[in-house]
PDB file of C-alpha atoms in Angstrom:
ATOM      1  CA  MET A   1      -6.880  14.672 -20.717  1.00  0.00           C
ATOM      2  CA  SER A   2      -8.571  11.691 -21.994  1.00  0.00           C
ATOM      3  CA  LEU A   3      -7.549   8.261 -21.654  1.00  0.00           C
ATOM      4  CA  THR A   4      -8.864   7.434 -25.158  1.00  0.00           C
ATOM      5  CA  ASP A   5      -6.515   9.850 -27.132  1.00  0.00           C
ATOM      6  CA  ALA A   6      -5.577   7.075 -29.449  1.00  0.00           C
ATOM      7  CA  PRO A   7      -7.937   6.252 -32.270  1.00  0.00           C
ATOM      8  CA  ASP A   8      -8.508   2.813 -31.228  1.00  0.00           C
ATOM      9  CA  GLY A   9      -9.371   3.779 -27.516  1.00  0.00           C
ATOM     10  CA  ALA A  10      -5.960   2.663 -26.407  1.00  0.00           C
ATOM     11  CA  LEU A  11      -3.980   4.553 -23.864  1.00  0.00           C
ATOM     12  CA  ALA A  12      -2.000   7.415 -25.454  1.00  0.00           C
ATOM     13  CA  GLU A  13       0.431   8.613 -22.967  1.00  0.00           C
ATOM     14  CA  PRO A  14       1.206   7.830 -19.155  1.00  0.00           C
ATOM     15  CA  THR A  15      -1.673   8.438 -16.738  1.00  0.00           C
ATOM     16  CA  GLN A  16      -1.812   8.779 -13.028  1.00  0.00           C
ATOM     17  CA  VAL A  17      -3.944   6.265 -11.318  1.00  0.00           C
ATOM     18  CA  LEU A  18      -5.317   5.583  -7.782  1.00  0.00           C
ATOM     19  CA  GLU A  19      -4.612   2.001  -6.762  1.00  0.00           C
ATOM     20  CA  PHE A  20      -6.711   0.326  -4.331  1.00  0.00           C
ATOM     21  CA  GLU A  21      -7.556  -3.053  -2.914  1.00  0.00           C
ATOM     22  CA  LEU A  22     -10.782  -5.118  -2.616  1.00  0.00           C
ATOM     23  CA  GLY A  23      -9.798  -8.405  -0.480  1.00  0.00           C
ATOM     24  CA  GLU A  24      -6.713  -9.855  -1.934  1.00  0.00           C
ATOM     25  CA  GLU A  25      -7.000  -8.105  -5.365  1.00  0.00           C
ATOM     26  CA  ARG A  26      -6.038  -4.525  -6.665  1.00  0.00           C
ATOM     27  CA  TYR A  27      -7.320  -2.356  -8.784  1.00  0.00           C
ATOM     28  CA  CYS A  28      -6.803   1.095 -10.123  1.00  0.00           C
ATOM     29  CA  VAL A  29      -8.868   4.179 -11.440  1.00  0.00           C
ATOM     30  CA  VAL A  30      -7.743   7.275 -13.295  1.00  0.00           C
ATOM     31  CA  LEU A  31      -6.688   9.835 -10.594  1.00  0.00           C
ATOM     32  CA  ASP A  32      -8.626  12.773 -12.407  1.00  0.00           C
ATOM     33  CA  ALA A  33     -12.044  11.012 -11.771  1.00  0.00           C
ATOM     34  CA  VAL A  34     -11.126  10.907  -7.993  1.00  0.00           C
ATOM     35  CA  THR A  35     -12.464  13.963  -5.704  1.00  0.00           C
ATOM     36  CA  GLU A  36     -11.253  12.552  -2.526  1.00  0.00           C
ATOM     37  CA  ILE A  37     -10.488   9.638  -0.250  1.00  0.00           C
ATOM     38  CA  ILE A  38     -12.165   9.488   2.922  1.00  0.00           C
ATOM     39  CA  ASP A  39     -13.034   7.355   6.031  1.00  0.00           C
ATOM     40  CA  ARG A  40     -16.399   5.875   5.850  1.00  0.00           C
ATOM     41  CA  THR A  41     -18.841   7.662   8.095  1.00  0.00           C
ATOM     42  CA  SER A  42     -22.520   6.159   8.727  1.00  0.00           C
ATOM     43  CA  ALA A  43     -24.961   5.639   6.194  1.00  0.00           C
ATOM     44  CA  ARG A  44     -28.560   5.555   5.763  1.00  0.00           C
ATOM     45  CA  SER A  45     -30.167   2.670   3.612  1.00  0.00           C
ATOM     46  CA  LEU A  46     -32.205   3.427   0.810  1.00  0.00           C
ATOM     47  CA  PRO A  47     -35.339   1.661  -0.476  1.00  0.00           C
ATOM     48  CA  ASP A  48     -35.455   0.439  -4.375  1.00  0.00           C
ATOM     49  CA  THR A  49     -31.753   0.776  -5.121  1.00  0.00           C
ATOM     50  CA  PRO A  50     -29.501  -1.744  -6.813  1.00  0.00           C
ATOM     51  CA  PRO A  51     -28.054  -4.504  -4.786  1.00  0.00           C
ATOM     52  CA  HIS A  52     -24.673  -2.699  -4.759  1.00  0.00           C
ATOM     53  CA  VAL A  53     -25.863   0.465  -3.498  1.00  0.00           C
ATOM     54  CA  VAL A  54     -25.046   0.206   0.243  1.00  0.00           C
ATOM     55  CA  GLY A  55     -26.764   3.572   1.116  1.00  0.00           C
ATOM     56  CA  ALA A  56     -26.245   7.381   1.057  1.00  0.00           C
ATOM     57  CA  MET A  57     -24.199   9.333   3.331  1.00  0.00           C
ATOM     58  CA  ASP A  58     -23.463  13.127   3.782  1.00  0.00           C
ATOM     59  CA  TYR A  59     -20.183  14.245   1.961  1.00  0.00           C
ATOM     60  CA  ARG A  60     -19.508  17.853   2.189  1.00  0.00           C
ATOM     61  CA  GLY A  61     -23.171  18.863   2.309  1.00  0.00           C
ATOM     62  CA  ALA A  62     -24.229  16.558  -0.543  1.00  0.00           C
ATOM     63  CA  THR A  63     -25.868  13.091  -0.599  1.00  0.00           C
ATOM     64  CA  THR A  64     -23.354  10.559  -1.479  1.00  0.00           C
ATOM     65  CA  MET A  65     -24.404   7.248  -2.899  1.00  0.00           C
ATOM     66  CA  LEU A  66     -22.117   4.442  -1.467  1.00  0.00           C
ATOM     67  CA  VAL A  67     -21.464   1.397  -3.533  1.00  0.00           C
ATOM     68  CA  ASP A  68     -20.158  -1.914  -2.346  1.00  0.00           C
ATOM     69  CA  THR A  69     -17.464  -1.883  -4.836  1.00  0.00           C
ATOM     70  CA  ALA A  70     -16.695  -5.754  -4.803  1.00  0.00           C
ATOM     71  CA  SER A  71     -20.551  -6.437  -5.500  1.00  0.00           C
ATOM     72  CA  LEU A  72     -20.308  -3.909  -8.649  1.00  0.00           C
ATOM     73  CA  LEU A  73     -17.304  -5.317  -9.928  1.00  0.00           C
ATOM     74  CA  GLY A  74     -18.697  -9.014  -9.339  1.00  0.00           C
ATOM     75  CA  VAL A  75     -15.777 -10.204  -7.139  1.00  0.00           C
ATOM     76  CA  GLY A  76     -17.951 -10.832  -3.810  1.00  0.00           C
ATOM     77  CA  SER A  77     -19.310  -8.267  -1.368  1.00  0.00           C
ATOM     78  CA  ASN A  78     -17.692  -6.394   1.180  1.00  0.00           C
ATOM     79  CA  PRO A  79     -20.467  -3.608   2.292  1.00  0.00           C
ATOM     80  CA  ASP A  80     -18.625  -3.027   5.473  1.00  0.00           C
ATOM     81  CA  ALA A  81     -15.320  -1.466   3.963  1.00  0.00           C
ATOM     82  CA  SER A  82     -13.761   1.261   5.832  1.00  0.00           C
ATOM     83  CA  ARG A  83     -12.462   3.535   3.060  1.00  0.00           C
ATOM     84  CA  VAL A  84     -14.452   5.516   0.801  1.00  0.00           C
ATOM     85  CA  VAL A  85     -13.159   6.773  -2.876  1.00  0.00           C
ATOM     86  CA  VAL A  86     -15.317   9.754  -3.811  1.00  0.00           C
ATOM     87  CA  PHE A  87     -15.730  10.402  -7.335  1.00  0.00           C
ATOM     88  CA  ASP A  88     -16.348  13.651  -9.289  1.00  0.00           C
ATOM     89  CA  ALA A  89     -19.756  14.334 -10.113  1.00  0.00           C
ATOM     90  CA  ALA A  90     -20.390  14.712 -14.073  1.00  0.00           C
ATOM     91  CA  ASP A  91     -22.173  17.977 -13.194  1.00  0.00           C
ATOM     92  CA  GLU A  92     -23.556  19.673 -10.276  1.00  0.00           C
ATOM     93  CA  ASP A  93     -27.085  18.067 -10.926  1.00  0.00           C
ATOM     94  CA  ALA A  94     -25.315  14.592 -10.988  1.00  0.00           C
ATOM     95  CA  THR A  95     -25.205  12.115  -7.983  1.00  0.00           C
ATOM     96  CA  VAL A  96     -22.008  12.272  -5.988  1.00  0.00           C
ATOM     97  CA  PHE A  97     -20.990   8.679  -5.318  1.00  0.00           C
ATOM     98  CA  GLY A  98     -18.264   6.694  -3.561  1.00  0.00           C
ATOM     99  CA  TRP A  99     -16.535   3.326  -3.568  1.00  0.00           C
ATOM    100  CA  LEU A 100     -16.075   1.407  -0.615  1.00  0.00           C
ATOM    101  CA  VAL A 101     -12.643  -0.378  -0.795  1.00  0.00           C
ATOM    102  CA  ASP A 102     -10.612  -2.070   1.687  1.00  0.00           C
ATOM    103  CA  GLU A 103      -7.340   0.032   1.405  1.00  0.00           C
ATOM    104  CA  VAL A 104      -5.928   2.551  -0.700  1.00  0.00           C
ATOM    105  CA  ASP A 105      -2.484   1.994  -1.818  1.00  0.00           C
ATOM    106  CA  ARG A 106      -0.868   4.652  -3.902  1.00  0.00           C
ATOM    107  CA  VAL A 107      -1.048   6.976  -6.718  1.00  0.00           C
ATOM    108  CA  THR A 108       1.365   5.774  -9.583  1.00  0.00           C
ATOM    109  CA  GLU A 109       1.697   6.262 -13.047  1.00  0.00           C
ATOM    110  CA  VAL A 110       0.734   3.885 -15.591  1.00  0.00           C
ATOM    111  CA  ASP A 111       2.817   3.802 -19.230  1.00  0.00           C
ATOM    112  CA  PRO A 112       0.758   2.614 -21.992  1.00  0.00           C
ATOM    113  CA  GLU A 113       3.204  -0.198 -22.777  1.00  0.00           C
ATOM    114  CA  THR A 114       2.256  -1.903 -19.609  1.00  0.00           C
ATOM    115  CA  VAL A 115      -1.753  -2.106 -20.162  1.00  0.00           C
ATOM    116  CA  ASP A 116      -2.899  -5.311 -21.523  1.00  0.00           C
ATOM    117  CA  ASP A 117      -6.594  -5.584 -23.028  1.00  0.00           C
ATOM    118  CA  ALA A 118      -9.099  -6.749 -20.701  1.00  0.00           C
ATOM    119  CA  PRO A 119      -9.529 -10.809 -21.509  1.00  0.00           C
ATOM    120  CA  PHE A 120     -13.416 -10.386 -20.827  1.00  0.00           C
ATOM    121  CA  GLY A 121     -16.010  -7.936 -21.931  1.00  0.00           C
ATOM    122  CA  ASP A 122     -17.157  -6.076 -18.744  1.00  0.00           C
ATOM    123  CA  GLU A 123     -18.105  -2.560 -19.676  1.00  0.00           C
ATOM    124  CA  LEU A 124     -16.283  -1.188 -16.457  1.00  0.00           C
ATOM    125  CA  THR A 125     -12.866  -3.002 -16.939  1.00  0.00           C
ATOM    126  CA  ARG A 126     -10.187  -0.843 -19.069  1.00  0.00           C
ATOM    127  CA  GLY A 127      -7.787  -3.341 -18.948  1.00  0.00           C
ATOM    128  CA  VAL A 128      -5.022  -5.105 -16.850  1.00  0.00           C
ATOM    129  CA  VAL A 129      -1.884  -3.191 -15.712  1.00  0.00           C
ATOM    130  CA  ARG A 130       1.541  -5.209 -15.351  1.00  0.00           C
ATOM    131  CA  THR A 131       3.758  -3.834 -12.595  1.00  0.00           C
ATOM    132  CA  ASP A 132       6.604  -4.935 -10.632  1.00  0.00           C
ATOM    133  CA  ASP A 133       4.182  -6.288  -7.971  1.00  0.00           C
ATOM    134  CA  GLY A 134       1.819  -8.183  -9.902  1.00  0.00           C
ATOM    135  CA  LEU A 135      -1.243  -7.343 -12.127  1.00  0.00           C
ATOM    136  CA  VAL A 136      -3.742  -4.679 -11.288  1.00  0.00           C
ATOM    137  CA  VAL A 137      -7.025  -4.604 -12.948  1.00  0.00           C
ATOM    138  CA  TRP A 138      -7.787  -0.999 -14.521  1.00  0.00           C
ATOM    139  CA  VAL A 139     -11.703  -0.210 -13.879  1.00  0.00           C
ATOM    140  CA  ASP A 140     -13.626   3.004 -15.057  1.00  0.00           C
ATOM    141  CA  PRO A 141     -16.469   4.325 -12.533  1.00  0.00           C
ATOM    142  CA  PRO A 142     -19.701   4.243 -14.139  1.00  0.00           C
ATOM    143  CA  VAL A 143     -21.389   7.560 -14.666  1.00  0.00           C
ATOM    144  CA  ASP A 144     -23.815   6.761 -12.097  1.00  0.00           C
ATOM    145  CA  ALA A 145     -24.031   4.249  -9.092  1.00  0.00           C
TER     146      ALA A 145
END
């Protein structure tokens, strides 16, 4: 299922998302992109990586890039976060990566009528979801870390 089934790129039907926290802020990603949520294990630092890449860890026999999600999204930094949201690799040769997050809250369904366009031009931000508990920023994981 594509998030952009509508011609203008808008959400065409209800979609399940995973909500997570970075500090005091809440974010979500489409659930179909998530492989697993795990506790963080030790990581090896890597030379010549972007500033938001914390290092690499072993995840089920695959080298997995750990991303400081707060740094990637430009909302601070938390390289010591304890939870990892592991994303599906685009194909078997693609790099597996995981986003470091403070907490994973829940899986919920987003109705298209509750999603507003992002008021800024960030390529990772899909929109802002209005919920009974406040606003949740919907982000798209990048194709690579």
